XYZ file of C-alpha atoms in Angstrom:
369
model
C 74.277 15.628 -212.142
C 73.673 12.136 -213.529
C 71.912 12.614 -216.853
C 70.570 8.951 -216.942
C 68.692 9.287 -213.571
C 65.561 10.952 -213.327
C 65.445 13.431 -210.637
C 62.882 12.384 -207.861
C 61.458 15.556 -205.687
C 63.721 15.421 -203.255
C 66.795 15.688 -205.705
C 64.799 18.591 -207.437
C 64.257 20.646 -204.186
C 68.145 19.804 -203.092
C 69.194 21.060 -206.678
C 66.919 23.983 -206.007
C 68.110 25.051 -202.901
C 71.952 24.516 -204.347
C 71.063 26.487 -207.142
C 69.870 29.479 -204.639
C 72.617 29.213 -202.612
C 75.218 28.792 -205.571
C 75.768 32.628 -206.049
C 74.872 35.257 -203.371
C 73.897 38.032 -205.840
C 70.990 35.626 -206.630
C 69.024 35.519 -203.272
C 69.440 39.303 -203.713
C 68.008 40.061 -206.895
C 65.295 37.505 -205.647
C 64.230 39.180 -202.596
C 64.144 42.653 -204.236
C 62.201 41.761 -207.427
C 60.029 39.915 -204.903
C 59.293 42.723 -202.441
C 56.521 44.718 -204.229
C 54.689 41.015 -204.534
C 55.032 40.463 -200.586
C 54.149 44.197 -199.731
C 50.794 43.551 -201.869
C 50.206 40.027 -201.064
C 49.749 41.181 -197.246
C 46.935 43.511 -197.961
C 45.342 41.155 -200.476
C 45.583 38.049 -197.921
C 43.863 40.326 -195.553
C 41.078 41.127 -198.058
C 40.662 37.107 -198.842
C 40.591 36.361 -195.036
C 37.918 38.686 -194.820
C 35.848 37.478 -197.935
C 36.355 33.791 -197.044
C 35.049 34.292 -193.365
C 32.197 36.178 -194.242
C 31.422 33.205 -197.247
C 31.744 30.550 -194.394
C 29.424 32.682 -192.157
C 26.873 33.111 -194.647
C 26.940 29.463 -195.682
C 26.799 28.494 -192.146
C 23.441 30.265 -191.783
C 22.118 28.908 -194.676
C 23.209 25.086 -193.321
C 21.366 26.181 -189.867
C 18.449 27.417 -192.087
C 18.255 23.890 -193.214
C 18.225 22.075 -189.850
C 15.411 24.546 -188.630
C 12.842 23.714 -191.666
C 11.099 20.884 -190.119
C 10.745 17.552 -192.548
C 8.719 14.817 -191.533
C 9.856 12.273 -194.173
C 13.782 11.972 -194.739
C 13.099 10.320 -198.040
C 11.656 13.676 -199.659
C 14.622 15.503 -197.868
C 16.637 13.445 -199.665
C 14.882 13.922 -203.103
C 14.827 17.443 -202.700
C 18.555 17.808 -202.311
C 19.722 15.577 -204.903
C 17.742 17.241 -207.748
C 19.590 20.178 -205.928
C 16.133 21.837 -204.721
C 17.162 24.382 -201.667
C 15.220 23.892 -198.528
C 15.870 27.589 -197.913
C 14.217 29.042 -200.906
C 11.813 30.373 -198.468
C 13.967 32.658 -196.484
C 15.528 35.396 -198.164
C 19.131 35.090 -198.528
C 20.017 38.487 -200.293
C 19.030 40.353 -197.426
C 21.819 38.141 -195.190
C 24.581 39.071 -198.285
C 23.490 42.688 -198.038
C 24.121 42.491 -194.319
C 27.264 40.686 -194.032
C 28.597 42.665 -197.053
C 29.597 39.635 -198.858
C 29.267 40.643 -202.633
C 31.488 43.836 -202.410
C 34.103 41.461 -200.591
C 33.655 39.080 -203.515
C 34.144 41.517 -205.880
C 36.647 43.750 -204.589
C 38.986 40.271 -203.895
C 38.430 39.067 -207.573
C 39.649 42.520 -209.049
C 42.592 42.481 -207.147
C 43.394 38.986 -208.078
C 42.930 39.487 -211.899
C 44.721 43.055 -212.066
C 47.436 43.871 -209.752
C 48.479 40.162 -208.296
C 48.555 38.778 -211.677
C 51.100 41.393 -213.306
C 53.247 41.142 -209.966
C 53.278 38.061 -210.250
C 54.158 37.579 -213.661
C 56.849 40.172 -213.371
C 58.050 38.396 -210.172
C 58.255 34.999 -211.798
C 59.835 36.099 -214.967
C 62.872 37.912 -213.405
C 63.068 34.784 -211.027
C 62.964 32.516 -213.764
C 65.465 34.645 -215.615
C 68.047 35.145 -213.101
C 68.381 31.675 -211.525
C 68.620 30.071 -215.434
C 71.267 32.657 -215.836
C 73.008 31.562 -212.660
C 72.171 27.893 -213.369
C 73.584 27.529 -217.129
C 76.310 29.856 -216.330
C 79.888 28.515 -217.225
C 82.133 31.270 -215.871
C 83.010 32.112 -212.118
C 80.040 33.212 -209.978
C 78.495 36.478 -211.540
C 78.549 39.711 -210.606
C 75.357 41.748 -209.110
C 75.512 44.098 -212.184
C 76.394 41.382 -214.816
C 73.409 39.275 -213.298
C 70.918 41.855 -213.364
C 71.909 43.190 -217.333
C 71.716 39.141 -218.263
C 68.398 39.017 -216.443
C 66.739 42.134 -217.594
C 67.670 41.321 -221.258
C 66.001 37.885 -220.975
C 62.687 39.795 -219.515
C 62.841 42.390 -222.356
C 62.630 39.659 -225.174
C 60.547 37.199 -223.373
C 57.584 39.516 -221.555
C 55.328 39.863 -224.162
C 55.050 36.037 -224.581
C 55.055 35.260 -220.832
C 52.169 37.925 -220.669
C 50.096 35.712 -223.242
C 51.208 32.472 -221.695
C 49.694 34.261 -218.651
C 46.773 34.853 -220.045
C 46.428 31.004 -220.832
C 47.403 29.821 -217.808
C 44.718 32.619 -216.000
C 41.963 31.398 -218.173
C 42.358 27.828 -218.020
C 42.974 27.885 -213.602
C 39.988 30.178 -213.292
C 37.696 27.608 -215.494
C 38.829 24.489 -213.918
C 38.455 26.569 -210.233
C 35.413 27.547 -211.035
C 34.060 24.263 -211.984
C 36.043 22.726 -209.000
C 33.948 25.265 -206.359
C 30.519 23.749 -206.577
C 31.840 20.548 -205.706
C 34.118 21.277 -203.139
C 31.155 23.487 -201.629
C 28.647 20.880 -201.740
C 31.036 18.386 -200.342
C 32.154 20.184 -197.351
C 28.831 22.180 -196.500
C 26.154 20.202 -198.040
C 25.956 16.757 -196.454
C 28.861 17.097 -193.554
C 26.840 19.609 -192.516
C 23.137 18.879 -192.840
C 22.885 14.964 -193.460
C 25.000 14.033 -190.762
C 22.889 15.504 -188.067
C 19.305 14.607 -190.184
C 20.017 11.200 -190.180
C 21.308 10.277 -186.669
C 23.547 7.426 -187.552
C 24.333 6.243 -184.156
C 20.550 5.472 -184.017
C 20.537 3.329 -187.086
C 23.589 1.388 -185.753
C 22.106 0.639 -182.255
C 18.206 0.315 -182.806
C 16.486 -2.189 -185.595
C 15.358 -0.693 -188.389
C 13.669 -1.576 -191.162
C 14.793 -1.641 -195.078
C 12.853 1.250 -195.823
C 14.440 3.122 -192.697
C 17.667 2.470 -194.176
C 16.996 3.882 -197.731
C 18.143 7.484 -196.620
C 21.132 6.291 -195.270
C 21.960 4.657 -197.878
C 21.540 7.368 -200.532
C 23.786 9.143 -198.119
C 26.422 7.145 -197.981
C 26.218 6.810 -201.895
C 26.321 10.193 -202.782
C 29.202 10.860 -200.099
C 30.981 8.275 -201.807
C 30.988 9.398 -205.222
C 31.359 13.253 -203.955
C 34.547 12.191 -202.215
C 35.857 10.009 -205.089
C 35.041 13.122 -207.485
C 36.527 15.546 -205.238
C 39.811 13.554 -205.226
C 40.003 12.927 -208.648
C 39.400 16.579 -209.615
C 42.192 17.947 -207.202
C 44.701 15.171 -208.618
C 43.779 16.552 -212.129
C 43.879 20.335 -211.064
C 47.510 19.729 -209.338
C 48.891 17.833 -212.819
C 47.481 20.483 -214.982
C 49.045 23.183 -212.611
C 52.653 21.586 -213.169
C 52.287 21.798 -216.910
C 51.214 25.730 -216.544
C 53.955 26.372 -214.320
C 56.270 24.694 -216.640
C 54.691 26.630 -219.732
C 55.422 29.983 -217.888
C 59.131 28.716 -217.475
C 59.099 27.824 -221.230
C 58.113 30.901 -222.305
C 61.270 32.879 -220.605
C 63.889 30.658 -221.468
C 63.082 28.553 -224.809
C 64.823 30.368 -227.639
C 62.811 30.521 -230.821
C 63.521 33.533 -232.553
C 63.455 36.958 -230.689
C 59.760 36.613 -229.666
C 60.521 32.840 -228.386
C 57.583 30.281 -227.403
C 54.627 31.205 -225.989
C 50.904 30.798 -225.486
C 49.254 27.147 -227.015
C 52.888 26.132 -228.162
C 54.434 26.746 -224.666
C 51.666 24.483 -223.289
C 52.431 22.281 -225.793
C 56.199 22.099 -225.476
C 55.706 22.002 -221.855
C 53.838 18.946 -221.932
C 56.274 17.189 -224.177
C 59.379 18.174 -221.657
C 57.592 16.664 -219.057
C 56.831 13.427 -220.491
C 58.057 10.777 -217.710
C 58.200 12.915 -215.086
C 54.329 13.392 -214.759
C 54.253 11.668 -211.271
C 57.140 13.402 -209.809
C 55.746 17.029 -210.710
C 52.373 15.895 -209.363
C 53.897 15.294 -205.813
C 56.240 18.241 -205.831
C 52.964 20.439 -206.830
C 50.809 18.727 -204.266
C 53.566 19.534 -201.703
C 53.604 23.320 -202.192
C 49.956 23.289 -202.173
C 49.499 21.730 -199.042
C 52.649 23.824 -197.626
C 50.184 27.050 -198.798
C 46.983 25.712 -196.993
C 48.626 24.836 -194.105
C 50.471 28.116 -193.288
C 46.916 29.938 -194.021
C 44.880 27.820 -191.823
C 46.321 29.430 -188.399
C 45.379 32.921 -189.705
C 41.807 31.819 -191.273
C 40.974 29.931 -188.011
C 41.803 32.771 -185.925
C 40.536 35.400 -188.260
C 43.318 37.764 -188.242
C 41.651 40.211 -190.596
C 38.989 40.887 -188.419
C 41.222 41.477 -185.246
C 41.370 44.843 -184.019
C 45.119 45.072 -182.851
C 47.637 44.734 -185.122
C 48.677 41.087 -184.580
C 46.442 40.086 -187.261
C 48.590 42.029 -189.892
C 51.785 40.520 -188.129
C 50.892 36.833 -188.333
C 49.358 37.662 -192.117
C 52.880 39.175 -193.085
C 54.487 35.883 -191.352
C 52.841 33.712 -193.519
C 53.278 35.773 -196.707
C 56.858 35.461 -196.243
C 56.763 31.966 -196.069
C 54.524 31.418 -199.155
C 56.688 33.876 -201.046
C 60.110 31.614 -200.196
C 57.933 28.424 -200.832
C 57.105 30.367 -204.429
C 60.855 30.876 -205.021
C 61.943 27.353 -204.372
C 58.967 26.129 -206.840
C 60.136 28.222 -209.868
C 63.723 27.368 -209.132
C 62.690 23.620 -209.037
C 61.172 24.644 -212.398
C 63.806 25.886 -213.706
C 66.030 22.841 -212.668
C 63.605 20.385 -214.278
C 63.342 22.159 -217.434
C 67.005 22.157 -218.050
C 66.870 18.703 -216.952
C 64.243 17.469 -219.469
C 65.923 19.671 -222.589
C 69.023 18.432 -221.736
C 67.771 14.814 -222.026
C 66.195 15.369 -225.125
C 68.830 17.194 -226.732
C 71.333 14.133 -225.955
C 68.515 11.491 -227.199
C 68.146 13.275 -230.418
C 72.123 13.646 -230.684
C 72.245 9.788 -230.138
C 69.964 9.166 -232.659
C 71.710 11.165 -235.420
C 75.123 9.984 -234.368
C 73.446 6.143 -234.718
C 71.928 6.995 -238.104
C 75.595 6.810 -239.958
C 76.389 3.413 -238.525
C 73.136 1.892 -239.441
C 73.529 2.833 -242.745
C 76.990 1.634 -243.148
C 75.855 -1.845 -241.488
C 73.174 -2.114 -244.283
C 75.891 -0.676 -247.157
C 78.179 -3.260 -245.603
C 75.494 -6.272 -245.691
C 74.530 -5.508 -249.429
């Protein structure tokens, strides 16, 4: 690898695949440690699909209620919507929630995510990072299975406590950002596109002669949609950028050597940001690619409502795309390990060059005097 050249996304993925195939024992260890997470994810994804399906049905019903309510003045409609005064306040929405069992599904899915999934994902991630880094930095012949397992377990035992603290930081940050991001997402997709597009009848505005006053609701609609679209894309880009830093901080917590406990928590986040300087754009594209991959693989099951299917095909399809997501996560963490060692090597080499240059500069100054 040429150290003077920064790794692009394609080169980083190639290095990750090359690392995975460099030792036949590494895929075996990754498969064994990922198996419990894979089995749990099938159950979790089925619960998530049911929750998303019920949420979509509930929001669609509320949008339909808005459409059914008669309003003679579109400008009053726009004012009510922009001031966040729902038009369906006269309806009992909690009755619909109890009928669809939405609240129990939300609670169940949230609990599954925060406790079993987070712990299993942390153990799996720590093992993958430790084993792949051991293979990546090994100067010996391909390590044997028992030797690789022993070294990986030794790293995990030392760093698991620090990784747990870092993961709690990441969980708190990601959950806070997601809860802040969620209202904009729901408003963008279920608010204006579902309700206003039908109410304003854009085709009639274009083909019929309209006064300036008649165009006011359409102009308000266009301006708000433009603002929402801009904010939506900005928040998505920020979330992806922060996700790259959070992932690198977990790698730092596993691999960084600073005493027995290592680096964790806010120190790991700070060190991750320092290592990633100059690589932010590449990391954003890589994380965006994995995010799109995870969303695209889930869409067929969400569209066909696999969790609500009475046959076993829904579980089979869910297991298939969960396997794809697990493979994608393995490649992602291997790429993060390669990125970590590449960035650390550059920093250490630059530091060594500076230290070597100091005696030369001092000698020139002495000679000049």
